[in-house]
Coordinates of C-alpha atoms in Angstrom, one line a residue:
M890 CA -60.3 -40.3 -19.8
T891 CA -63.1 -39.9 -22.3
D892 CA -64.9 -43.2 -22.9
I893 CA -65.9 -44.3 -26.3
P894 CA -69.0 -46.5 -26.0
I895 CA -68.2 -49.3 -28.4
K896 CA -70.2 -52.4 -27.5
M897 CA -68.4 -55.0 -29.7
S898 CA -67.1 -58.4 -28.9
R899 CA -63.4 -59.0 -29.2
E900 CA -63.8 -61.2 -32.2
H901 CA -65.8 -58.7 -34.2
L902 CA -64.2 -55.4 -33.5
A903 CA -62.7 -53.8 -36.6
T904 CA -60.3 -50.9 -36.7
C905 CA -59.0 -48.8 -39.6
V906 CA -55.7 -47.1 -39.2
I907 CA -55.0 -44.1 -41.4
A908 CA -51.3 -43.1 -41.3
Y909 CA -49.4 -40.7 -43.5
P910 CA -46.9 -39.8 -44.7
V911 CA -44.8 -42.7 -43.5
S912 CA -41.2 -41.7 -43.3
K913 CA -38.3 -43.9 -42.1
A914 CA -38.5 -42.6 -38.6
F915 CA -42.3 -43.2 -38.6
A916 CA -42.1 -46.8 -39.4
T917 CA -41.5 -48.3 -36.0
P918 CA -44.4 -46.5 -34.2
L919 CA -46.8 -47.4 -37.0
S920 CA -45.7 -51.1 -36.9
N921 CA -46.1 -51.1 -33.1
T922 CA -49.6 -49.6 -33.3
E923 CA -50.7 -52.2 -35.8
K924 CA -49.3 -55.0 -33.6
I925 CA -51.2 -53.7 -30.5
L926 CA -54.5 -53.3 -32.3
R927 CA -54.2 -56.7 -34.0
S928 CA -54.2 -58.4 -30.6
F929 CA -57.8 -57.5 -30.0
S930 CA -59.3 -56.4 -33.4
D931 CA -59.3 -56.9 -37.1
V932 CA -57.0 -54.2 -38.6
R933 CA -56.9 -52.5 -41.9
V934 CA -54.2 -49.9 -42.6
I935 CA -54.3 -47.1 -45.1
T936 CA -50.9 -45.5 -45.4
G937 CA -49.3 -42.8 -47.6
T938 CA -45.7 -43.8 -48.1
I939 CA -42.9 -41.5 -49.1
E940 CA -41.4 -42.5 -52.4
D941 CA -37.9 -44.0 -52.2
A942 CA -37.9 -43.7 -48.4
R943 CA -36.8 -47.4 -47.9
V944 CA -39.4 -47.6 -45.1
E945 CA -39.1 -50.7 -42.9
T946 CA -42.6 -51.0 -41.7
D947 CA -43.7 -54.5 -40.6
L948 CA -47.3 -54.8 -41.6
S949 CA -47.2 -58.4 -42.7
G950 CA -50.6 -60.2 -42.4
V951 CA -52.5 -57.0 -42.3
R952 CA -54.8 -55.6 -45.1
T953 CA -52.8 -52.6 -46.3
Y954 CA -53.8 -49.9 -48.8
G955 CA -50.8 -47.8 -49.8
V956 CA -50.7 -44.4 -51.6
Q957 CA -47.4 -43.1 -52.8
H958 CA -46.4 -39.6 -51.6
K959 CA -43.5 -37.6 -53.2
T960 CA -41.6 -35.4 -50.9
T961 CA -40.1 -32.0 -51.9
T962 CA -38.0 -29.2 -50.4
N963 CA -40.5 -26.6 -51.7
V964 CA -43.0 -26.1 -48.8
F965 CA -45.8 -24.8 -51.0
V966 CA -45.5 -27.8 -53.4
W967 CA -45.3 -30.0 -50.2
I968 CA -48.6 -28.5 -49.0
L969 CA -50.4 -29.1 -52.3
R970 CA -49.2 -32.7 -52.5
Y971 CA -50.2 -33.2 -48.9
L972 CA -53.8 -32.0 -49.7
L973 CA -53.9 -34.2 -52.8
L974 CA -52.8 -37.2 -50.6
E975 CA -55.8 -36.4 -48.3
V976 CA -58.1 -36.7 -51.3
R977 CA -56.6 -40.0 -52.5
I978 CA -56.7 -41.6 -49.1
S979 CA -60.3 -40.4 -48.6
L980 CA -61.4 -42.2 -51.7
I981 CA -59.9 -45.4 -50.3
M982 CA -61.5 -44.7 -46.9
A983 CA -64.9 -44.4 -48.4
K984 CA -64.8 -48.1 -49.2
V985 CA -62.5 -49.6 -46.6
A986 CA -63.7 -47.8 -43.5
Q987 CA -67.3 -48.9 -44.0
K988 CA -66.3 -52.2 -42.4
A989 CA -64.6 -50.6 -39.4
D990 CA -66.0 -49.7 -36.0
V991 CA -63.2 -47.2 -35.2
C992 CA -61.0 -45.1 -37.4
I993 CA -57.6 -44.3 -35.8
F994 CA -55.7 -41.5 -37.4
F995 CA -52.0 -42.0 -36.6
M996 CA -50.5 -38.8 -37.9
E997 CA -49.3 -35.3 -37.2
G998 CA -51.1 -33.1 -39.7
G999 CA -54.6 -32.1 -40.7
A1000 CA -56.4 -35.0 -42.4
L1001 CA -59.7 -33.1 -42.4
L1002 CA -61.2 -34.8 -45.4
P1003 CA -60.5 -38.3 -44.1
V1004 CA -62.0 -37.4 -40.7
L1005 CA -65.1 -36.0 -42.5
I1006 CA -65.4 -39.3 -44.4
A1007 CA -65.3 -41.2 -41.1
K1008 CA -67.9 -39.0 -39.6
V1009 CA -70.3 -39.4 -42.6
L1010 CA -69.9 -43.1 -42.2
G1011 CA -70.8 -42.9 -38.6
K1012 CA -67.4 -44.1 -37.2
K1013 CA -65.8 -43.1 -34.0
T1014 CA -62.5 -41.3 -34.6
I1015 CA -59.3 -41.4 -32.5
R1016 CA -56.4 -39.2 -33.4
V1017 CA -52.9 -40.3 -32.2
V1018 CA -50.5 -37.4 -32.5
P1019 CA -46.9 -38.7 -32.4
S1020 CA -45.3 -35.3 -33.2
S1021 CA -46.1 -31.8 -34.3
I1022 CA -45.9 -31.6 -38.0
L1023 CA -46.3 -27.8 -37.9
K1024 CA -43.2 -27.3 -35.8
E1025 CA -41.2 -29.9 -37.7
T1026 CA -42.1 -28.5 -41.1
A1027 CA -41.4 -24.9 -40.1
K1028 CA -38.0 -25.9 -38.8
S1029 CA -37.1 -28.1 -41.7
H1030 CA -38.0 -25.5 -44.3
K1031 CA -37.2 -22.4 -42.3
I1032 CA -40.5 -20.8 -43.0
K1033 CA -42.9 -18.6 -41.1
R1034 CA -46.0 -19.9 -39.5
V1035 CA -48.2 -17.9 -41.9
A1036 CA -47.0 -20.2 -44.8
L1037 CA -48.5 -23.1 -42.9
L1038 CA -51.9 -21.4 -42.4
P1039 CA -53.8 -23.8 -44.6
L1040 CA -52.5 -26.8 -42.7
I1041 CA -53.1 -25.1 -39.3
C1042 CA -56.7 -24.5 -40.3
L1043 CA -57.2 -28.1 -41.4
Q1044 CA -55.6 -29.4 -38.3
T1045 CA -57.7 -27.2 -36.0
I1046 CA -60.9 -28.4 -37.6
A1047 CA -59.8 -32.1 -37.6
Y1048 CA -59.0 -31.9 -33.9
A1049 CA -62.4 -30.5 -33.2
L1050 CA -64.1 -33.3 -35.1
S1051 CA -62.1 -36.1 -33.4
D1052 CA -63.8 -38.0 -30.6
M1053 CA -60.5 -38.5 -28.8
I1054 CA -56.9 -37.2 -29.1
V1055 CA -54.1 -39.4 -27.9
L1056 CA -50.8 -37.8 -26.8
Y1057 CA -47.6 -39.3 -25.4
S1058 CA -47.4 -36.9 -22.4
P1059 CA -49.5 -34.2 -20.6
D1060 CA -46.6 -31.8 -21.2
L1061 CA -47.5 -31.9 -25.0
I1062 CA -50.9 -30.4 -24.4
K1063 CA -49.4 -26.9 -23.8
E1064 CA -46.3 -27.5 -26.0
W1065 CA -48.5 -28.2 -29.1
G1066 CA -51.3 -25.7 -28.2
L1067 CA -54.0 -28.2 -27.6
E1068 CA -55.4 -26.7 -24.4
K1069 CA -58.9 -26.2 -25.9
H1070 CA -59.2 -30.0 -26.4
K1071 CA -58.2 -31.1 -22.9
N1072 CA -61.5 -32.7 -22.2
K1073 CA -61.0 -35.3 -24.9
I1074 CA -57.2 -35.9 -24.6
C1075 CA -55.9 -39.0 -23.1
I1076 CA -52.3 -40.1 -22.5
A1077 CA -51.0 -43.3 -24.1
H1078 CA -48.2 -44.6 -26.3
E1079 CA -47.6 -47.5 -28.7
H1080 CA -44.0 -47.9 -27.6
F1081 CA -42.9 -51.3 -26.4
L1082 CA -39.6 -53.2 -26.6
D1083 CA -38.8 -56.8 -27.2
F1084 CA -36.8 -57.6 -24.1
D1085 CA -36.1 -61.1 -25.3
T1086 CA -33.8 -59.7 -28.0
L1087 CA -32.7 -56.4 -26.3
K1088 CA -29.6 -57.6 -24.6
I1089 CA -26.5 -55.6 -23.7
R1090 CA -23.8 -57.0 -26.0
K1091 CA -20.8 -54.9 -24.8
E1092 CA -20.2 -53.8 -21.3
Y1093 CA -20.1 -50.0 -20.9
K1094 CA -16.5 -50.0 -19.5
K1095 CA -15.3 -52.0 -22.5
R1096 CA -16.7 -49.6 -25.1
D1097 CA -14.5 -47.2 -26.9
N1098 CA -15.0 -43.4 -26.4
F1099 CA -17.7 -42.9 -29.0
V1100 CA -20.5 -40.3 -28.6
G1101 CA -23.3 -40.5 -31.1
Y1102 CA -26.3 -39.0 -32.8
I1103 CA -28.8 -41.3 -34.6
G1104 CA -31.8 -39.8 -36.4
R1105 CA -32.9 -37.6 -39.2
L1106 CA -30.4 -34.9 -40.3
D1107 CA -33.0 -32.2 -40.2
E1108 CA -33.3 -28.8 -38.6
E1109 CA -35.9 -29.8 -36.0
K1110 CA -33.7 -32.6 -34.7
G1111 CA -30.8 -30.3 -33.8
A1112 CA -28.3 -32.5 -35.8
L1113 CA -26.3 -29.5 -37.1
N1114 CA -26.2 -28.1 -33.5
F1115 CA -24.6 -31.3 -32.3
V1116 CA -22.0 -31.3 -35.0
R1117 CA -21.1 -27.6 -34.2
A1118 CA -20.7 -28.6 -30.6
I1119 CA -17.9 -31.1 -31.4
P1120 CA -15.0 -28.6 -31.5
E1121 CA -16.0 -27.4 -28.1
I1122 CA -16.3 -30.9 -26.7
M1123 CA -12.9 -31.7 -28.1
K1124 CA -11.3 -28.9 -26.1
E1125 CA -12.3 -30.8 -22.9
K1126 CA -12.1 -34.4 -24.2
D1127 CA -9.8 -34.9 -27.1
D1128 CA -9.9 -38.7 -26.8
L1129 CA -13.5 -38.8 -28.0
E1130 CA -14.8 -39.9 -31.5
F1131 CA -18.2 -39.2 -32.9
I1132 CA -20.7 -41.2 -34.9
I1133 CA -23.5 -39.5 -36.8
G1134 CA -26.1 -42.0 -38.2
G1135 CA -28.9 -40.7 -40.4
D1136 CA -29.8 -38.9 -43.5
G1137 CA -31.8 -35.7 -44.4
W1138 CA -31.8 -32.2 -45.7
L1139 CA -28.8 -31.1 -43.7
R1140 CA -26.4 -33.8 -44.7
D1141 CA -24.5 -31.7 -47.2
E1142 CA -24.2 -28.8 -44.7
I1143 CA -22.9 -31.2 -42.0
E1144 CA -20.3 -32.6 -44.4
K1145 CA -19.1 -29.1 -45.3
Y1146 CA -18.8 -28.2 -41.6
I1147 CA -16.8 -31.3 -40.9
R1148 CA -14.4 -30.6 -43.7
K1149 CA -14.1 -26.9 -42.7
E1150 CA -13.2 -27.8 -39.1
N1151 CA -10.9 -30.7 -40.1
L1152 CA -13.0 -33.1 -38.1
G1153 CA -12.8 -36.0 -40.6
D1154 CA -10.6 -38.1 -38.4
K1155 CA -13.0 -37.7 -35.4
V1156 CA -16.4 -37.8 -37.0
K1157 CA -17.9 -40.7 -38.9
L1158 CA -21.1 -40.2 -41.0
T1159 CA -22.8 -43.6 -41.5
G1160 CA -25.8 -42.6 -43.6
W1161 CA -29.2 -43.9 -42.7
I1162 CA -29.0 -46.9 -40.3
P1163 CA -31.5 -49.7 -40.9
H1164 CA -33.5 -50.4 -37.7
G1165 CA -32.0 -53.9 -37.4
E1166 CA -28.5 -52.5 -37.3
I1167 CA -29.2 -49.8 -34.6
P1168 CA -28.4 -52.2 -31.7
D1169 CA -24.8 -52.6 -33.1
Y1170 CA -24.3 -48.9 -32.8
L1171 CA -26.0 -48.4 -29.4
N1172 CA -23.8 -51.1 -28.0
T1173 CA -20.8 -49.2 -29.2
L1174 CA -21.6 -45.7 -27.8
K1175 CA -20.8 -44.3 -24.4
L1176 CA -23.4 -41.5 -24.9
V1177 CA -26.4 -40.9 -27.2
V1178 CA -27.3 -37.2 -27.8
L1179 CA -30.8 -36.2 -28.7
P1180 CA -30.7 -32.4 -29.3
S1181 CA -34.2 -32.0 -30.7
Y1182 CA -36.3 -28.8 -30.9
T1183 CA -39.4 -30.9 -30.8
E1184 CA -40.2 -34.6 -30.1
G1185 CA -42.9 -37.0 -29.2
L1186 CA -41.5 -40.0 -27.5
P1187 CA -38.3 -41.1 -29.3
N1188 CA -38.0 -44.9 -29.6
L1189 CA -34.3 -44.5 -30.0
M1190 CA -34.1 -43.1 -26.4
L1191 CA -35.9 -46.2 -25.0
E1192 CA -33.8 -48.6 -27.0
A1193 CA -30.6 -46.9 -25.9
M1194 CA -31.7 -47.1 -22.2
A1195 CA -32.4 -50.8 -22.7
Y1196 CA -29.0 -51.4 -24.1
G1197 CA -27.3 -49.7 -21.2
T1198 CA -26.3 -46.6 -23.2
P1199 CA -26.8 -43.3 -21.4
V1200 CA -28.9 -40.6 -23.1
L1201 CA -28.5 -36.8 -23.1
A1202 CA -31.5 -35.0 -24.4
T1203 CA -33.4 -31.7 -24.6
P1204 CA -36.5 -31.3 -22.3
V1205 CA -39.1 -31.5 -25.1
G1206 CA -42.1 -33.8 -25.8
S1207 CA -42.3 -36.8 -23.4
I1208 CA -38.6 -37.0 -22.8
Q1209 CA -38.8 -35.7 -19.2
D1210 CA -41.4 -38.3 -18.3
V1211 CA -38.7 -40.9 -18.9
I1212 CA -35.4 -39.1 -18.3
K1213 CA -34.7 -37.6 -14.9
D1214 CA -31.4 -35.7 -14.9
G1215 CA -28.7 -37.6 -13.2
E1216 CA -31.0 -40.5 -12.4
T1217 CA -32.1 -42.2 -15.6
G1218 CA -30.1 -40.1 -18.0
F1219 CA -29.2 -36.5 -18.6
I1220 CA -31.2 -33.3 -19.6
M1221 CA -29.7 -30.2 -21.2
Q1222 CA -31.4 -26.9 -20.9
D1223 CA -31.4 -26.2 -24.7
N1224 CA -29.7 -27.4 -27.9
S1225 CA -27.3 -24.6 -28.5
P1226 CA -23.8 -25.9 -29.5
E1227 CA -22.4 -24.5 -26.3
C1228 CA -25.0 -26.2 -24.1
I1229 CA -24.6 -29.5 -25.9
A1230 CA -20.8 -29.4 -25.4
E1231 CA -21.1 -28.5 -21.7
N1232 CA -23.5 -31.3 -21.0
V1233 CA -21.7 -34.0 -23.0
V1234 CA -18.7 -33.3 -20.8
R1235 CA -20.9 -33.3 -17.7
A1236 CA -22.6 -36.5 -18.5
L1237 CA -19.4 -38.4 -19.4
D1238 CA -17.8 -37.2 -16.1
H1239 CA -20.7 -38.4 -14.0
P1240 CA -19.2 -40.3 -11.0
D1241 CA -21.9 -43.0 -10.9
M1242 CA -22.8 -43.8 -14.5
E1243 CA -23.4 -47.5 -13.7
C1244 CA -26.3 -46.6 -11.4
V1245 CA -27.8 -44.2 -14.0
M1246 CA -27.7 -46.9 -16.6
G1247 CA -29.2 -49.5 -14.2
R1248 CA -32.1 -47.2 -13.2
A1249 CA -32.7 -46.4 -16.9
E1250 CA -32.7 -50.1 -17.9
A1251 CA -35.1 -51.0 -15.1
L1252 CA -37.5 -48.2 -16.0
V1253 CA -38.0 -49.1 -19.6
A1254 CA -38.2 -52.8 -18.7
Q1255 CA -41.0 -52.1 -16.3
T1256 CA -42.9 -49.5 -18.3
F1257 CA -42.5 -50.1 -22.0
T1258 CA -43.9 -53.6 -22.4
Y1259 CA -46.3 -55.0 -25.1
K1260 CA -48.8 -55.9 -22.4
A1261 CA -48.9 -52.4 -20.9
A1262 CA -49.3 -50.7 -24.3
T1263 CA -52.0 -53.2 -25.3
E1264 CA -54.0 -52.7 -22.1
R1265 CA -53.9 -49.0 -22.4
Y1266 CA -55.2 -49.0 -26.0
K1267 CA -58.0 -51.4 -25.0
E1268 CA -59.0 -48.8 -22.3
I1269 CA -59.0 -46.1 -24.9
I1270 CA -61.1 -47.8 -27.4
G1271 CA -63.6 -49.0 -24.8
D1272 CA -65.3 -52.2 -23.6
I1273 CA -64.4 -54.7 -26.2

């Protein structure tokens, strides 16, 4: 691990977190990061929020500076707005970051101008990369990599200027093309669960035969692939019903497919599920499916495991660090509808599901604690 020599007392350390754009799915990781940093430093947060996103970010008691960011389906307009957001946040940073010892960039994209501001101010910079914005944007908008060339250039320079890059898993170094920065990459996560409130509310055997997907209805999440797998699953298990919780660009297409295949009696679309209601759904399901093309470390996976709900996921991001096939969950080779269908049936037919659930619950209870996450971030920032 690369050491950052910050010789500050615990009482006087100040951190500035720059995070954008904050979507609904981004809210929990950002809140967790703030709570971790607040335990040993004075925290300021500069965040670009997506307009009308109903983001449930808990930043109470923290000095927060927000900048509105309008989303769009036009990727070129999106890039222009993203660059404008960098300028607006940089202007705030020029004032706010002067009082910080460390600037922590909690984001996926370029953020070159804010990093330059931090460098001019003489601040140490840490970049936490929760997911690959280039992969996600390309998938969501179905565009070629060349269209993202401006962001790729910004991101490459910003990585080079950062003092440290934080990833969720060593596997992400190659997956996200960060091999040239290996000497300043360290592995950590801001994920922790409140095990005082995470209690199994309904025993697995007493649950109805529901299989579910909860997340954004976007291309990179494989949501449509999951819906297209349902007819194949029904051929093997016609007693199943399906819950799809989320919202996104693909909602209309998913609704059309459900009507076309006459699946209305078997599939329920809930819309976006507020984070506080997710436990109700996880305690209903017999299997959660995460068919993503790209991931960081999905919080939903950890919560499902804590609630005794088996998880079937693709082998991307940090997922295989947590899920071992047949031991703590189930891994499928890819997210094609055929592969999803085959593995949903395989998982539900597992002869010792209680043991899989028990090992999964024990793993997250031991690994994803507030104490462990806080100690790791203290290590990263240095001797406080």
